[in-house]
mmCIF file of C-alpha atoms in Angstrom:
data_model
loop_
_atom_site.group_PDB
_atom_site.id
_atom_site.type_symbol
_atom_site.label_atom_id
_atom_site.label_comp_id
_atom_site.label_asym_id
_atom_site.label_seq_id
_atom_site.Cartn_x
_atom_site.Cartn_y
_atom_site.Cartn_z
ATOM 1 C CA UNK G 227 177.427 251.704 212.978
ATOM 2 C CA UNK G 228 179.849 254.412 212.492
ATOM 3 C CA UNK G 229 183.448 252.909 212.414
ATOM 4 C CA UNK G 230 185.560 254.607 215.465
ATOM 5 C CA UNK G 231 186.867 258.214 214.342
ATOM 6 C CA UNK G 232 189.854 259.662 217.129
ATOM 7 C CA UNK G 233 187.470 262.299 217.711
ATOM 8 C CA UNK G 234 184.339 260.545 218.282
ATOM 9 C CA UNK G 235 183.863 259.459 221.641
ATOM 10 C CA UNK G 236 180.370 257.647 221.206
ATOM 11 C CA UNK G 237 180.041 254.081 220.731
ATOM 12 C CA UNK G 238 181.339 252.766 217.880
ATOM 13 C CA UNK G 239 182.823 249.658 215.809
ATOM 14 C CA UNK G 240 186.582 249.519 216.157
ATOM 15 C CA UNK G 241 188.058 247.604 213.171
ATOM 16 C CA UNK G 242 191.116 245.623 213.392
ATOM 17 C CA UNK G 243 192.508 243.299 210.592
ATOM 18 C CA UNK G 244 194.737 240.573 211.908
ATOM 19 C CA UNK G 245 197.360 238.964 209.395
ATOM 20 C CA UNK G 246 197.803 235.593 210.404
ATOM 21 C CA UNK G 247 201.401 236.071 209.220
ATOM 22 C CA UNK G 248 201.747 238.602 212.171
ATOM 23 C CA UNK G 249 200.786 235.839 214.535
ATOM 24 C CA UNK G 250 203.329 233.362 212.767
ATOM 25 C CA UNK G 251 200.067 230.977 212.616
ATOM 26 C CA UNK G 252 200.405 230.898 208.420
ATOM 27 C CA UNK G 253 202.119 227.355 208.778
ATOM 28 C CA UNK G 254 198.642 226.023 209.994
ATOM 29 C CA UNK G 255 196.062 228.244 209.109
ATOM 30 C CA UNK G 256 195.924 227.646 205.360
ATOM 31 C CA UNK G 257 192.891 229.965 204.565
ATOM 32 C CA UNK G 258 192.011 232.924 204.897
ATOM 33 C CA UNK G 259 195.074 234.861 205.461
ATOM 34 C CA UNK G 260 193.678 236.796 208.102
ATOM 35 C CA UNK G 261 190.367 238.240 209.374
ATOM 36 C CA UNK G 262 188.642 241.106 211.076
ATOM 37 C CA UNK G 263 188.975 241.139 214.783
ATOM 38 C CA UNK G 264 186.352 244.407 215.443
ATOM 39 C CA UNK G 265 185.259 245.159 219.063
ATOM 40 C CA UNK G 266 182.770 247.636 220.107
ATOM 41 C CA UNK G 267 183.871 250.635 222.339
ATOM 42 C CA UNK G 268 182.810 254.176 223.186
ATOM 43 C CA UNK G 269 179.998 255.792 225.260
ATOM 44 C CA UNK G 270 176.511 255.577 225.274
ATOM 45 C CA UNK G 271 174.529 258.623 226.615
ATOM 46 C CA UNK G 272 171.045 257.700 227.647
ATOM 47 C CA UNK G 273 169.309 259.276 224.783
ATOM 48 C CA UNK G 274 171.336 256.540 222.794
ATOM 49 C CA UNK G 275 170.030 253.758 224.701
ATOM 50 C CA UNK G 276 168.695 250.810 222.945
ATOM 51 C CA UNK G 277 169.864 252.156 219.415
ATOM 52 C CA UNK G 278 170.302 250.206 217.382
ATOM 53 C CA UNK G 279 170.158 246.691 216.900
ATOM 54 C CA UNK G 280 169.465 243.235 217.998
ATOM 55 C CA UNK G 281 170.960 242.864 221.191
ATOM 56 C CA UNK G 282 169.591 246.349 222.110
ATOM 57 C CA UNK G 283 166.065 245.439 221.616
ATOM 58 C CA UNK G 284 165.673 243.275 224.698
ATOM 59 C CA UNK G 285 167.436 246.040 226.618
ATOM 60 C CA UNK G 286 165.471 248.689 225.381
ATOM 61 C CA UNK G 287 162.184 246.868 226.430
ATOM 62 C CA UNK G 288 163.582 246.754 229.935
ATOM 63 C CA UNK G 289 165.042 250.091 229.713
ATOM 64 C CA UNK G 290 161.488 251.615 228.728
ATOM 65 C CA UNK G 291 160.202 249.884 231.758
ATOM 66 C CA UNK G 292 162.887 251.475 233.880
ATOM 67 C CA UNK G 293 162.174 254.892 232.291
ATOM 68 C CA UNK G 294 158.400 254.583 233.050
ATOM 69 C CA UNK G 295 158.828 253.748 236.592
ATOM 70 C CA UNK G 296 162.039 255.714 237.242
ATOM 71 C CA UNK G 297 163.030 258.874 235.089
ATOM 72 C CA UNK G 298 166.684 258.331 236.045
ATOM 73 C CA UNK G 299 167.678 254.788 236.149
ATOM 74 C CA UNK G 300 170.745 253.677 237.931
ATOM 75 C CA UNK G 301 172.032 251.231 235.283
ATOM 76 C CA UNK G 302 173.866 252.241 232.216
ATOM 77 C CA UNK G 303 173.634 251.703 228.573
ATOM 78 C CA UNK G 304 176.612 249.744 227.223
ATOM 79 C CA UNK G 305 178.204 249.420 223.806
ATOM 80 C CA UNK G 306 177.823 246.027 222.516
ATOM 81 C CA UNK G 307 177.909 244.096 219.243
ATOM 82 C CA UNK G 308 174.568 243.766 217.711
ATOM 83 C CA UNK G 309 175.571 241.634 214.687
ATOM 84 C CA UNK G 310 178.037 239.215 213.996
ATOM 85 C CA UNK G 311 178.937 236.669 211.550
ATOM 86 C CA UNK G 312 180.993 233.446 211.192
ATOM 87 C CA UNK G 313 184.528 232.549 210.080
ATOM 88 C CA UNK G 314 185.666 230.054 207.627
ATOM 89 C CA UNK G 315 188.843 228.520 208.393
ATOM 90 C CA UNK G 316 190.918 225.853 206.762
ATOM 91 C CA UNK G 317 193.517 224.704 208.908
ATOM 92 C CA UNK G 318 196.023 221.873 209.541
ATOM 93 C CA UNK G 319 195.375 219.961 212.645
ATOM 94 C CA UNK G 320 198.154 218.222 214.778
ATOM 95 C CA UNK G 321 198.036 215.140 212.656
ATOM 96 C CA UNK G 322 198.540 216.935 209.175
ATOM 97 C CA UNK G 323 194.890 216.546 208.547
ATOM 98 C CA UNK G 324 193.174 219.539 206.582
ATOM 99 C CA UNK G 325 190.207 220.516 208.436
ATOM 100 C CA UNK G 326 187.519 222.966 207.065
ATOM 101 C CA UNK G 327 185.348 224.714 209.690
ATOM 102 C CA UNK G 328 182.858 227.867 210.351
ATOM 103 C CA UNK G 329 183.417 229.264 213.488
ATOM 104 C CA UNK G 330 180.393 230.823 214.553
ATOM 105 C CA UNK G 331 179.948 234.683 215.934
ATOM 106 C CA UNK G 332 183.520 235.295 214.984
ATOM 107 C CA UNK G 333 183.335 238.845 213.313
ATOM 108 C CA UNK G 334 181.657 241.789 214.788
ATOM 109 C CA UNK G 335 179.667 243.522 211.886
ATOM 110 C CA UNK G 336 177.735 245.892 214.111
ATOM 111 C CA UNK G 337 177.623 247.843 217.443
ATOM 112 C CA UNK G 338 175.057 249.742 219.327
ATOM 113 C CA UNK G 339 174.075 250.813 222.920
ATOM 114 C CA UNK G 340 172.125 248.659 225.039
ATOM 115 C CA UNK L 151 190.767 247.134 233.627
ATOM 116 C CA UNK L 152 189.886 249.393 236.735
ATOM 117 C CA UNK L 153 187.693 251.713 234.802
ATOM 118 C CA UNK L 154 185.141 253.986 236.995
ATOM 119 C CA UNK L 155 181.564 252.908 234.878
ATOM 120 C CA UNK L 156 180.093 249.501 235.241
ATOM 121 C CA UNK L 157 180.078 249.542 231.214
ATOM 122 C CA UNK L 158 183.688 248.777 230.383
ATOM 123 C CA UNK L 159 183.357 249.328 226.822
ATOM 124 C CA UNK L 160 181.806 252.978 227.392
ATOM 125 C CA UNK L 161 185.501 254.173 228.097
ATOM 126 C CA UNK L 162 187.504 255.205 225.144
ATOM 127 C CA UNK L 163 190.600 253.070 224.807
ATOM 128 C CA UNK L 164 193.456 255.121 226.205
ATOM 129 C CA UNK L 165 196.079 252.835 225.177
ATOM 130 C CA UNK L 166 198.843 253.623 222.987
ATOM 131 C CA UNK L 167 198.746 252.414 219.336
ATOM 132 C CA UNK L 168 201.427 250.032 219.834
ATOM 133 C CA UNK L 169 199.995 248.586 223.076
ATOM 134 C CA UNK L 170 196.309 248.428 221.545
ATOM 135 C CA UNK L 171 197.794 246.598 218.717
ATOM 136 C CA UNK L 172 199.658 243.997 220.618
ATOM 137 C CA UNK L 173 196.734 243.410 222.805
ATOM 138 C CA UNK L 174 194.280 243.105 219.474
ATOM 139 C CA UNK L 175 197.146 240.309 218.279
ATOM 140 C CA UNK L 176 196.836 238.405 221.771
ATOM 141 C CA UNK L 177 192.920 238.484 221.594
ATOM 142 C CA UNK L 178 192.755 237.146 218.049
ATOM 143 C CA UNK L 179 195.114 234.026 219.124
ATOM 144 C CA UNK L 180 192.853 233.675 222.081
ATOM 145 C CA UNK L 181 189.366 233.861 219.884
ATOM 146 C CA UNK L 182 190.795 231.743 217.115
ATOM 147 C CA UNK L 183 191.792 229.001 219.404
ATOM 148 C CA UNK L 184 188.555 229.083 221.396
ATOM 149 C CA UNK L 185 186.438 229.047 218.360
ATOM 150 C CA UNK L 186 188.396 225.796 217.026
ATOM 151 C CA UNK L 187 188.387 224.048 220.673
ATOM 152 C CA UNK L 188 191.912 224.000 220.834
ATOM 153 C CA UNK L 189 194.293 224.762 223.827
ATOM 154 C CA UNK L 190 197.345 225.485 221.762
ATOM 155 C CA UNK L 191 197.964 225.957 218.309
ATOM 156 C CA UNK L 192 199.085 222.504 216.574
ATOM 157 C CA UNK L 193 202.803 221.858 216.008
ATOM 158 C CA UNK L 194 202.795 220.548 212.406
ATOM 159 C CA UNK L 195 205.285 217.704 212.209
ATOM 160 C CA UNK L 196 204.663 216.079 208.969
ATOM 161 C CA UNK L 197 202.728 218.755 206.552
ATOM 162 C CA UNK L 198 201.287 217.363 203.657
ATOM 163 C CA UNK L 199 203.320 217.782 200.305
ATOM 164 C CA UNK L 200 201.888 221.268 198.670
ATOM 165 C CA UNK L 201 200.996 219.469 195.541
ATOM 166 C CA UNK L 202 199.082 216.923 197.278
ATOM 167 C CA UNK L 203 197.190 219.431 199.512
ATOM 168 C CA UNK L 204 196.514 221.560 196.452
ATOM 169 C CA UNK L 205 195.158 218.869 194.754
ATOM 170 C CA UNK L 206 193.294 217.486 197.747
ATOM 171 C CA UNK L 207 191.495 220.981 198.734
ATOM 172 C CA UNK L 208 189.482 220.707 194.963
ATOM 173 C CA UNK L 209 187.813 217.899 196.598
ATOM 174 C CA UNK L 210 186.584 220.140 199.544
ATOM 175 C CA UNK L 211 182.894 221.687 198.774
ATOM 176 C CA UNK L 212 183.415 225.584 198.038
ATOM 177 C CA UNK L 213 181.651 227.851 200.392
ATOM 178 C CA UNK L 214 180.055 227.060 203.548
ATOM 179 C CA UNK L 215 180.698 223.840 205.527
ATOM 180 C CA UNK L 216 177.806 221.692 206.382
ATOM 181 C CA UNK L 217 175.094 223.702 208.396
ATOM 182 C CA UNK L 218 175.313 223.471 211.988
ATOM 183 C CA UNK L 219 178.739 222.772 213.503
ATOM 184 C CA UNK L 220 180.067 220.786 210.567
ATOM 185 C CA UNK L 221 183.309 220.235 209.364
ATOM 186 C CA UNK L 222 184.961 218.637 206.412
ATOM 187 C CA UNK L 223 188.480 216.584 206.838
ATOM 188 C CA UNK L 224 191.164 215.694 204.471
ATOM 189 C CA UNK L 225 193.412 213.069 205.906
ATOM 190 C CA UNK L 226 196.638 211.755 203.874
ATOM 191 C CA UNK L 227 197.586 208.256 204.082
ATOM 192 C CA UNK L 228 200.491 207.103 205.874
ATOM 193 C CA UNK L 229 201.857 203.910 203.933
ATOM 194 C CA UNK L 230 204.564 202.494 206.485
ATOM 195 C CA UNK L 231 205.918 199.875 203.847
ATOM 196 C CA UNK L 232 205.172 200.459 200.256
ATOM 197 C CA UNK L 233 207.495 197.496 199.234
ATOM 198 C CA UNK L 234 204.770 195.233 200.445
ATOM 199 C CA UNK L 235 202.871 193.360 197.931
ATOM 200 C CA UNK L 236 200.187 195.734 196.118
ATOM 201 C CA UNK L 237 197.636 193.526 197.351
ATOM 202 C CA UNK L 238 198.212 193.410 200.871
ATOM 203 C CA UNK L 239 199.096 196.789 201.624
ATOM 204 C CA UNK L 240 197.871 198.873 204.724
ATOM 205 C CA UNK L 241 196.923 202.487 204.467
ATOM 206 C CA UNK L 242 197.069 204.275 207.764
ATOM 207 C CA UNK L 243 195.077 207.350 208.825
ATOM 208 C CA UNK L 244 195.567 209.640 212.062
ATOM 209 C CA UNK L 245 192.037 210.902 212.906
ATOM 210 C CA UNK L 246 191.856 211.921 216.442
ATOM 211 C CA UNK L 247 189.565 214.995 216.116
ATOM 212 C CA UNK L 248 187.264 212.985 214.144
ATOM 213 C CA UNK L 249 186.813 210.610 217.062
ATOM 214 C CA UNK L 250 184.745 212.998 219.057
ATOM 215 C CA UNK L 251 182.366 213.752 216.301
ATOM 216 C CA UNK L 252 179.755 212.172 214.233
ATOM 217 C CA UNK L 253 180.979 211.166 211.213
ATOM 218 C CA UNK L 254 178.510 211.123 208.224
ATOM 219 C CA UNK L 255 180.227 211.025 205.091
ATOM 220 C CA UNK L 256 183.382 209.066 203.834
ATOM 221 C CA UNK L 257 185.303 208.801 200.688
ATOM 222 C CA UNK L 258 188.691 207.073 200.019
ATOM 223 C CA UNK L 259 190.432 208.832 196.888
ATOM 224 C CA UNK L 260 192.869 206.487 195.266
ATOM 225 C CA UNK L 261 194.966 207.377 192.348
ATOM 226 C CA UNK L 262 195.729 204.416 190.446
ATOM 227 C CA UNK L 263 198.793 205.127 188.140
ATOM 228 C CA UNK L 264 198.305 201.967 185.751
ATOM 229 C CA UNK L 265 196.012 199.336 185.052
ATOM 230 C CA UNK L 266 196.674 195.620 184.606
ATOM 231 C CA UNK L 267 195.553 193.724 181.626
ATOM 232 C CA UNK L 268 191.649 193.409 182.437
ATOM 233 C CA UNK L 269 189.974 194.588 185.128
ATOM 234 C CA UNK L 270 191.631 195.398 188.714
ATOM 235 C CA UNK L 271 188.877 194.260 191.451
ATOM 236 C CA UNK L 272 189.701 196.091 194.075
ATOM 237 C CA UNK L 273 188.540 195.781 197.544
ATOM 238 C CA UNK L 274 188.898 198.163 200.862
ATOM 239 C CA UNK L 275 189.012 196.460 204.243
ATOM 240 C CA UNK L 276 188.876 198.013 207.746
ATOM 241 C CA UNK L 277 191.597 196.657 209.748
ATOM 242 C CA UNK L 278 191.969 196.668 213.582
ATOM 243 C CA UNK L 279 190.621 195.739 216.792
ATOM 244 C CA UNK L 280 186.947 196.211 216.342
ATOM 245 C CA UNK L 281 185.979 192.899 217.020
ATOM 246 C CA UNK L 282 188.450 193.021 220.173
ATOM 247 C CA UNK L 283 190.912 190.880 218.910
ATOM 248 C CA UNK L 284 193.607 191.806 216.379
ATOM 249 C CA UNK L 285 193.839 190.788 212.817
ATOM 250 C CA UNK L 286 190.250 190.930 212.101
ATOM 251 C CA UNK L 287 188.870 192.980 208.903
ATOM 252 C CA UNK L 288 185.721 194.472 207.662
ATOM 253 C CA UNK L 289 184.721 194.898 204.052
ATOM 254 C CA UNK L 290 183.913 198.471 203.580
ATOM 255 C CA UNK L 291 183.703 198.886 199.680
ATOM 256 C CA UNK L 292 185.021 197.114 196.323
ATOM 257 C CA UNK L 293 185.311 198.643 192.984
ATOM 258 C CA UNK L 294 186.280 197.475 189.453
ATOM 259 C CA UNK L 295 188.921 199.179 188.094
ATOM 260 C CA UNK L 296 189.658 199.595 184.085
ATOM 261 C CA UNK L 297 191.593 203.210 183.672
ATOM 262 C CA UNK L 298 194.216 204.749 185.707
ATOM 263 C CA UNK L 299 193.771 208.093 187.546
ATOM 264 C CA UNK L 300 191.495 209.386 190.369
ATOM 265 C CA UNK L 301 188.762 206.751 191.835
ATOM 266 C CA UNK L 302 186.820 207.592 194.844
ATOM 267 C CA UNK L 303 185.230 205.031 196.953
ATOM 268 C CA UNK L 304 182.452 205.773 199.065
ATOM 269 C CA UNK L 305 183.031 204.101 202.405
ATOM 270 C CA UNK L 306 180.099 203.363 204.830
ATOM 271 C CA UNK L 307 180.405 206.011 207.798
ATOM 272 C CA UNK L 308 178.837 203.508 210.125
ATOM 273 C CA UNK L 309 181.848 201.086 209.312
ATOM 274 C CA UNK L 310 184.208 203.649 210.151
ATOM 275 C CA UNK L 311 182.809 205.085 213.524
ATOM 276 C CA UNK L 312 183.236 203.774 217.069
ATOM 277 C CA UNK L 313 187.221 203.400 216.389
ATOM 278 C CA UNK L 314 188.450 203.129 220.111
ATOM 279 C CA UNK L 315 191.997 204.550 218.770
ATOM 280 C CA UNK L 316 192.568 207.626 216.779
ATOM 281 C CA UNK L 317 194.143 205.426 214.040
ATOM 282 C CA UNK L 318 192.513 204.005 211.186
ATOM 283 C CA UNK L 319 194.127 201.309 209.030
ATOM 284 C CA UNK L 320 192.651 200.158 205.592
ATOM 285 C CA UNK L 321 193.971 197.262 203.863
ATOM 286 C CA UNK L 322 193.921 197.576 200.272
ATOM 287 C CA UNK L 323 193.222 194.252 198.690
ATOM 288 C CA UNK L 324 193.336 193.245 194.894
ATOM 289 C CA UNK L 325 193.218 190.436 192.129
ATOM 290 C CA UNK L 326 192.825 191.053 188.547
ATOM 291 C CA UNK L 327 189.704 189.768 187.088
ATOM 292 C CA UNK L 328 191.202 188.101 184.121
ATOM 293 C CA UNK L 329 192.081 184.607 185.194
ATOM 294 C CA UNK L 330 191.608 185.343 188.898
ATOM 295 C CA UNK L 331 195.411 186.063 188.943
ATOM 296 C CA UNK L 332 196.661 187.503 191.888
ATOM 297 C CA UNK L 333 198.821 190.730 191.291
ATOM 298 C CA UNK L 334 202.628 190.604 192.694
ATOM 299 C CA UNK L 335 204.765 193.621 193.020
ATOM 300 C CA UNK L 336 204.883 196.758 195.230
ATOM 301 C CA UNK L 337 202.404 199.007 196.064
ATOM 302 C CA UNK L 338 204.030 201.793 194.651
ATOM 303 C CA UNK L 339 203.391 200.443 190.968
ATOM 304 C CA UNK L 340 199.751 200.637 191.513
ATOM 305 C CA UNK L 341 199.479 203.620 194.028
ATOM 306 C CA UNK L 342 201.589 207.044 194.170
ATOM 307 C CA UNK L 343 202.781 206.442 198.110
ATOM 308 C CA UNK L 344 204.780 209.354 198.465
ATOM 309 C CA UNK L 345 204.132 211.953 196.156
ATOM 310 C CA UNK L 346 201.241 214.572 195.204
ATOM 311 C CA UNK L 347 198.959 211.811 194.485
ATOM 312 C CA UNK L 348 198.867 210.291 197.791
ATOM 313 C CA UNK L 349 195.718 208.140 198.852
ATOM 314 C CA UNK L 350 193.575 210.492 200.956
ATOM 315 C CA UNK L 351 190.169 210.182 203.114
ATOM 316 C CA UNK L 352 187.882 212.986 202.424
ATOM 317 C CA UNK L 353 185.404 213.080 205.664
ATOM 318 C CA UNK L 354 182.222 215.262 206.399
ATOM 319 C CA UNK L 355 181.762 215.270 210.273
ATOM 320 C CA UNK L 356 179.274 217.008 212.793
ATOM 321 C CA UNK L 357 180.619 218.157 215.951
ATOM 322 C CA UNK L 358 178.747 216.540 218.859
ATOM 323 C CA UNK L 359 176.688 218.650 220.929
ATOM 324 C CA UNK L 360 176.650 217.350 224.613
ATOM 325 C CA UNK L 361 173.152 215.865 225.099
ATOM 326 C CA UNK L 362 172.658 215.589 221.118
ATOM 327 C CA UNK L 363 169.759 213.875 219.818
ATOM 328 C CA UNK L 364 168.052 213.906 223.616
ATOM 329 C CA UNK L 365 165.256 216.423 223.979
ATOM 330 C CA UNK L 366 166.124 218.753 227.135
ATOM 331 C CA UNK L 367 163.320 218.099 229.757
ATOM 332 C CA UNK L 368 162.469 221.265 231.802
#
């Protein structure tokens, strides 16, 4: 997935790194120091529909049925996450216990058109 | 908000960089709290000493947590009265988050400052209202100690489950095997009760899924 360039209006992954210091949360989140909060945005013209990725495959199956029956489908193709990964966190709970956990689907790795 | 097309993510963001950054930080807070099933960030009243924290973290497994919604927890003991006799002191743990989870591994780490002549026979009892009347105790583990330093006593997770309150009390009981003498003196002779070698519990839990363990009927 291309990362977003200012001049690219197409569906892309918009990267943001959030440092927990900025949130004032370094006192209770021990590790990591920050994480990637990425999200998907941008246009999905019809010729990009269904490309690329997991989530898109379901939509592309439905979309091709629609195309077969109606060359100009009403619905729009959307810019969605197609791959995510968990985020391992080490933090202090309100009792002062140290908790290590994996939060699923926290980081968007790739985007695609549904 | 209010975009024309049905696909909100298809509109290129029109926010100014500063406004977008503020929005991202707000989203990050929501995402982290939601991911940890918290409604607000924890207020840490008694943070563990840094040295104790660093030492304890070495006990956590590096890398990924147990597969499938597992968590690892390290809970430091609070010792309300370290002047009590070594052999009847109480270690208190606050484990509210563990309550609603499936505990499947527990170890108690004790740093023995010194040993006495001969072997020290250490027993760990769970103290509390388990049997619906105060003062009952259940033997969880016992160990014969001959050397100072860190000792890990594995506790039966079944013995720790089902605790009504989120406070777990473990009683340290000990005697010298040489002549079966009872050891006198304050607890802090034996254990570091306040510094960076505090006793702590190392727990492995699995987050209970609703309807866990029962097949769904369609």
